[in-house]
Coordinates of C-alpha atoms in Angstrom, one line a residue:
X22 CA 10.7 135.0 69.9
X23 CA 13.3 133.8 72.6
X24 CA 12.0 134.1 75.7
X25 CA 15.2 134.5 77.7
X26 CA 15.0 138.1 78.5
X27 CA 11.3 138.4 79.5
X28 CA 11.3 135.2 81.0
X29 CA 14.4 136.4 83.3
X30 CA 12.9 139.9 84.2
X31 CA 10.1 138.3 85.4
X32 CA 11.9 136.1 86.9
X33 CA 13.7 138.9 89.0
X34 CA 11.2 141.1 89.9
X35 CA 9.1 138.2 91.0
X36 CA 11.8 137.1 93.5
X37 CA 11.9 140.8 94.8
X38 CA 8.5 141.2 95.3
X39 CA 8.5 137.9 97.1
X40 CA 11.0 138.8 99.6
X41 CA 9.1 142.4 100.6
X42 CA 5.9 140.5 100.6
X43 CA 7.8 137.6 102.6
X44 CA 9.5 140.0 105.2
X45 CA 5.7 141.5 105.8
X46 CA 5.9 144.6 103.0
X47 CA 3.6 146.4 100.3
X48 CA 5.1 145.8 97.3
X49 CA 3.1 148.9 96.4
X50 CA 4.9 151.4 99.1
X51 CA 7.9 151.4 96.2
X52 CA 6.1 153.0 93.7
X53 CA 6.3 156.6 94.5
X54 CA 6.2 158.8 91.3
X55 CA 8.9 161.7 92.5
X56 CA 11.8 159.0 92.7
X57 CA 10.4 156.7 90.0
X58 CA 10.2 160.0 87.5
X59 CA 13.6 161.2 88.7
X60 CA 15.1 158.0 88.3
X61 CA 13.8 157.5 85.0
X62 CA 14.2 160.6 83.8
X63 CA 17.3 161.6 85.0
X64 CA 18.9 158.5 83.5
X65 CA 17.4 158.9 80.1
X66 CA 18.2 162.6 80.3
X67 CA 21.9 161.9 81.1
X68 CA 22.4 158.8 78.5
X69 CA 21.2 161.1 75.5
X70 CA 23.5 163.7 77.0
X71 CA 26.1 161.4 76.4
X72 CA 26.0 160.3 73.2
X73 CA 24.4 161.7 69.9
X74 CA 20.2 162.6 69.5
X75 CA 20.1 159.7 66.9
X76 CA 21.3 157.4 69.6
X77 CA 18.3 158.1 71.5
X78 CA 16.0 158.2 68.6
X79 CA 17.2 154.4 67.9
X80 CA 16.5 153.2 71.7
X81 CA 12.7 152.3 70.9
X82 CA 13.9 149.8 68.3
X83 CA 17.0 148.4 70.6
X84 CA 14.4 148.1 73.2
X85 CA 11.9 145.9 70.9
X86 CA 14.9 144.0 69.7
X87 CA 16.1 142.9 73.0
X88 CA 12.4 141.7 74.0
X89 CA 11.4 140.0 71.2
X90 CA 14.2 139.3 68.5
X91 CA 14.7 135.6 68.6
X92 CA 18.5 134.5 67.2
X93 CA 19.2 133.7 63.9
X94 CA 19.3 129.7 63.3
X95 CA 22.5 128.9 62.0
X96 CA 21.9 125.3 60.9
X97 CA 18.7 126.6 59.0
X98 CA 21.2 129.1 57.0
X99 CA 23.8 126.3 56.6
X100 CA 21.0 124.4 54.7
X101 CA 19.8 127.3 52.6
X102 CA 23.5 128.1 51.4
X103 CA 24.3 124.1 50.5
X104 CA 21.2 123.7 48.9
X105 CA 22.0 126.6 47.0
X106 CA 25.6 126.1 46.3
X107 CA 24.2 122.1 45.1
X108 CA 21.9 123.6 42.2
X109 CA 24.8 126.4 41.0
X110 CA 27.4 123.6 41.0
X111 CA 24.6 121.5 38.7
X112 CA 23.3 124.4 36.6
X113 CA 25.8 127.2 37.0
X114 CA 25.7 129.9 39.0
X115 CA 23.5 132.3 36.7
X116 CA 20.7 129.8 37.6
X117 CA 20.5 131.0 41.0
X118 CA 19.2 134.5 39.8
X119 CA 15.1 133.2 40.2
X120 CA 16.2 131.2 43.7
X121 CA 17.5 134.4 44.9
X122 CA 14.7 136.4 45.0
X123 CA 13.1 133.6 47.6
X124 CA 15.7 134.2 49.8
X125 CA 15.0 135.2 52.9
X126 CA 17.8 136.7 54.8
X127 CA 18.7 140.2 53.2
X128 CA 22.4 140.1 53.6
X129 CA 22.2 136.9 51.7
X130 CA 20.1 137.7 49.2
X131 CA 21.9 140.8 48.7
X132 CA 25.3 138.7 48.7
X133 CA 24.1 136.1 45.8
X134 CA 22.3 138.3 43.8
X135 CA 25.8 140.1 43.4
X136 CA 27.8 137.1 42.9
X137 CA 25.2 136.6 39.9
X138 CA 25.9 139.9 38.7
X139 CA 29.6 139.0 38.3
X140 CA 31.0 140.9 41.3
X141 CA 34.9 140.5 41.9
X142 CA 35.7 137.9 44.2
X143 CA 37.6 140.4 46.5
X144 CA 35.0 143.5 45.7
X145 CA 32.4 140.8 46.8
X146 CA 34.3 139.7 50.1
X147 CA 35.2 143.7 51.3
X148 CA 31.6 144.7 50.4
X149 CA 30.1 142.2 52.4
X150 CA 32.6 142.4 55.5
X151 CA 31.8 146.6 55.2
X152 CA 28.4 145.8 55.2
X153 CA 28.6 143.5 58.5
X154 CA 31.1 145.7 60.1
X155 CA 28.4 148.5 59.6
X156 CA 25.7 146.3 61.4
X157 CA 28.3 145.4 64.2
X158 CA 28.8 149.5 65.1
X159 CA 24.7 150.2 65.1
X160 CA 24.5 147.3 67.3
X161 CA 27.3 148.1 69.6
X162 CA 25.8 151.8 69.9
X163 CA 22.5 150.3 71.2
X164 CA 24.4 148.1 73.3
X165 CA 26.4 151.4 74.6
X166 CA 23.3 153.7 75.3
X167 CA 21.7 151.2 77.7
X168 CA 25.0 150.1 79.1
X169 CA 25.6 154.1 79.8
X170 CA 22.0 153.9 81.4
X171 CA 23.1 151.0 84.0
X172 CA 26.3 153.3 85.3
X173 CA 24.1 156.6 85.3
X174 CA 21.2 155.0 87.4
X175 CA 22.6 154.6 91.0
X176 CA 23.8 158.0 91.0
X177 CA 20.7 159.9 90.0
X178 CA 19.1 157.4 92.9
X179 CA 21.9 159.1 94.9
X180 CA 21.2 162.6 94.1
X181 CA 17.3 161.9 94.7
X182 CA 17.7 160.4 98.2
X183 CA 19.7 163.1 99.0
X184 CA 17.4 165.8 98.2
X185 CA 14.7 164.0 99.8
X186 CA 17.0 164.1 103.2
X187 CA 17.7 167.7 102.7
X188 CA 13.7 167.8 102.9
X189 CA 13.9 165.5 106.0
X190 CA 15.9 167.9 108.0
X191 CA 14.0 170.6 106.9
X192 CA 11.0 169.2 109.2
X193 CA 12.7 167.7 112.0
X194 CA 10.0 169.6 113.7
X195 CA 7.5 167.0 113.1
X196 CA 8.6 163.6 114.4
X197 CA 5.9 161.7 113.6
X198 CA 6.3 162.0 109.7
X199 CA 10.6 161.4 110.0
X200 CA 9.6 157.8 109.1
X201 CA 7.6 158.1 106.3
X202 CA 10.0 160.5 105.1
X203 CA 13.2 159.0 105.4
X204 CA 11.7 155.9 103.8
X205 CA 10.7 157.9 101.0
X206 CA 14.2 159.3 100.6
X207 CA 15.4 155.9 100.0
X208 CA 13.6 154.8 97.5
X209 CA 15.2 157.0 94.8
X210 CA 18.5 155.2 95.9
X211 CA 16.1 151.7 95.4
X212 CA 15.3 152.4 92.0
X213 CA 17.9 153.3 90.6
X214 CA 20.0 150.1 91.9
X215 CA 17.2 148.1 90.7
X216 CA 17.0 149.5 87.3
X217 CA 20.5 149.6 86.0
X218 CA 20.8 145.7 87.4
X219 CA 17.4 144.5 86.4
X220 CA 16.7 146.9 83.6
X221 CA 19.6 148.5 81.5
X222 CA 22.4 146.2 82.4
X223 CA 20.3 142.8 81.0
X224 CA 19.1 144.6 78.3
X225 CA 22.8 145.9 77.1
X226 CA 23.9 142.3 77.5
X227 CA 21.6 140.9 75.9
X228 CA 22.1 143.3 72.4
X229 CA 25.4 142.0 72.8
X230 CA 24.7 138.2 72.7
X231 CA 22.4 138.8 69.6
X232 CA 25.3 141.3 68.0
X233 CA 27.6 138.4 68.6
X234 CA 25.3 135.7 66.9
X235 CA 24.1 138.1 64.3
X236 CA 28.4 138.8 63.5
X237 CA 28.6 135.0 63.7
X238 CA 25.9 134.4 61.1
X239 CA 27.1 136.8 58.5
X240 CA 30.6 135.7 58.6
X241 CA 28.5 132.2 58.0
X242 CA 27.0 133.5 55.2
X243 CA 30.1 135.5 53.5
X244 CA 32.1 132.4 52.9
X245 CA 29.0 130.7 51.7
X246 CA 28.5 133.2 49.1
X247 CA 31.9 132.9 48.0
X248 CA 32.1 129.5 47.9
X249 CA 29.0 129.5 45.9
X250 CA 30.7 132.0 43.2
X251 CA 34.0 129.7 43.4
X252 CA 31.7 126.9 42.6
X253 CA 33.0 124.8 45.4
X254 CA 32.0 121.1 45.9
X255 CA 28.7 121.4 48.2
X256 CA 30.3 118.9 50.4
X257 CA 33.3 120.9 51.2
X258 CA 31.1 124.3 51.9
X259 CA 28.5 122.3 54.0
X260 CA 32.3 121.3 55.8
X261 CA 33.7 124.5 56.0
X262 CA 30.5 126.1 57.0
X263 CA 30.1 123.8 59.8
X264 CA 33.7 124.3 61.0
X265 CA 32.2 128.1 61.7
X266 CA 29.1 127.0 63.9
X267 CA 29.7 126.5 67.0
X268 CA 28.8 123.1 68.7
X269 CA 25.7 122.0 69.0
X270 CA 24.1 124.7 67.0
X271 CA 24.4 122.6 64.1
X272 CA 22.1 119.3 62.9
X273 CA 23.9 116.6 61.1
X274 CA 26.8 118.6 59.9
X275 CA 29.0 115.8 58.8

């Protein structure tokens, strides 16, 4: 897995912790659970109102994805498709039907095993771009549902703190607890700050970055296949492939 996201939340709600501890706080006075449930809640509630109930179905899966989905290698997929593009240029391409099934990217697999099948050069290049297109929209909606989450937040930690201050001036009577209270009424404003910048916002980034490498590697691996079916010189699709990685991503791509 890559550890950038994990690694970076913790990294953030370390540093905030630090600072109340540092400035003489309980790190544990934030966790109320009437603004932490409203927050929560509310922002869920509202993103699914938003979009569509399969949307929010999907989140769970976004979620994991973001956490623990490492990249794609790019140079590790260059190799595959010039090693593969060597033994069809040696043997012909019908050879590659027993190498395919040990591929292990699907979209690749999926690509060679119908450029064995004799699939139209063109049929073969609008099927596959579909297909990534396709995988470019269900990314960009789990993108969307957690970016809608980051705008949503603040406000529903608005409309909390400002019912718990209609509360506060209900029992202006009692002094001694106007403190405690108005405190309280903040936090909903707190949380929901602190979630759509240090929750939804990095999250809905971060399905972006790996929709852009993920776009990036299947573009990689669409002109392999058709290079492959063209029977081009391995040399020339290790060069064109290359031209498509961007530097430094790449090991010994001359």
């Amino acid at each position: 897995m890559d550890p950038a996201t994990i690694a970076g939340l913790v990294f953030a709600l370390g540093s905030i912790l630090t600072m109340m501890i540092l400035e003489g706080g309980n790190p544990m006075a934030i966790f109320l659970p009437a603004p932490m449930i409203l927050v929560f809640g509310g922002t869920f509630g509202v993103a699914i109102a938003g979009g569509l109930l399969k949307d929010a179905k999907a989140i769970g899966g976004s979620f994991k994805k973001a956490l623990l989905t490492p990249p794609k290698k790019m140079d590790q997929t260059v190799e595959t498709i010039v090693g593969l593009a060597e033994r069809a240029r040696r043997e012909g391409l019908l050879a590659l039907e027993d190498a395919v099934k040990e591929v292990d990217d699907e979209f690749l697999r999926d690509g060679l095993q119908a450029a064995v099948d004799g699939t139209d050069p063109e049929d073969l290049r609008t099927m596959l771009l579909d297909r990534s297109d396709q995988k470019a929209a269900s990314d960009a909606r789990g993108a969307k549902f957690f970016s809608d989450m980051a705008g949503y937040a603040p406000t529903v930690g608005i409309i909390g703190t400002v019912i718990s201050l209609v509360h506060v001036l209900e029992n202006l009577s009692d002094p001694g607890s106007l403190g405690h209270m108005i405190a309280a009424a903040f936090l909903a404003t707190l949380w929901g700050v602190l979630t759509a910048n240090v929750f939804w916002m990095p999250i809905a980034n971060r399905l972006k970055r790996l929709a852009e490498v993920e776009a990036a590697q299947m573009n990689l691996v669409v002109e392999g296949v058709l290079a492959i079916q063209a029977g081009s010189n391995p040399r020339l699709v290790k060069q064109r492939l290359a031209s498509l990685v961007p530097a430094g991503e790449l090991k010994d791509a001359a």
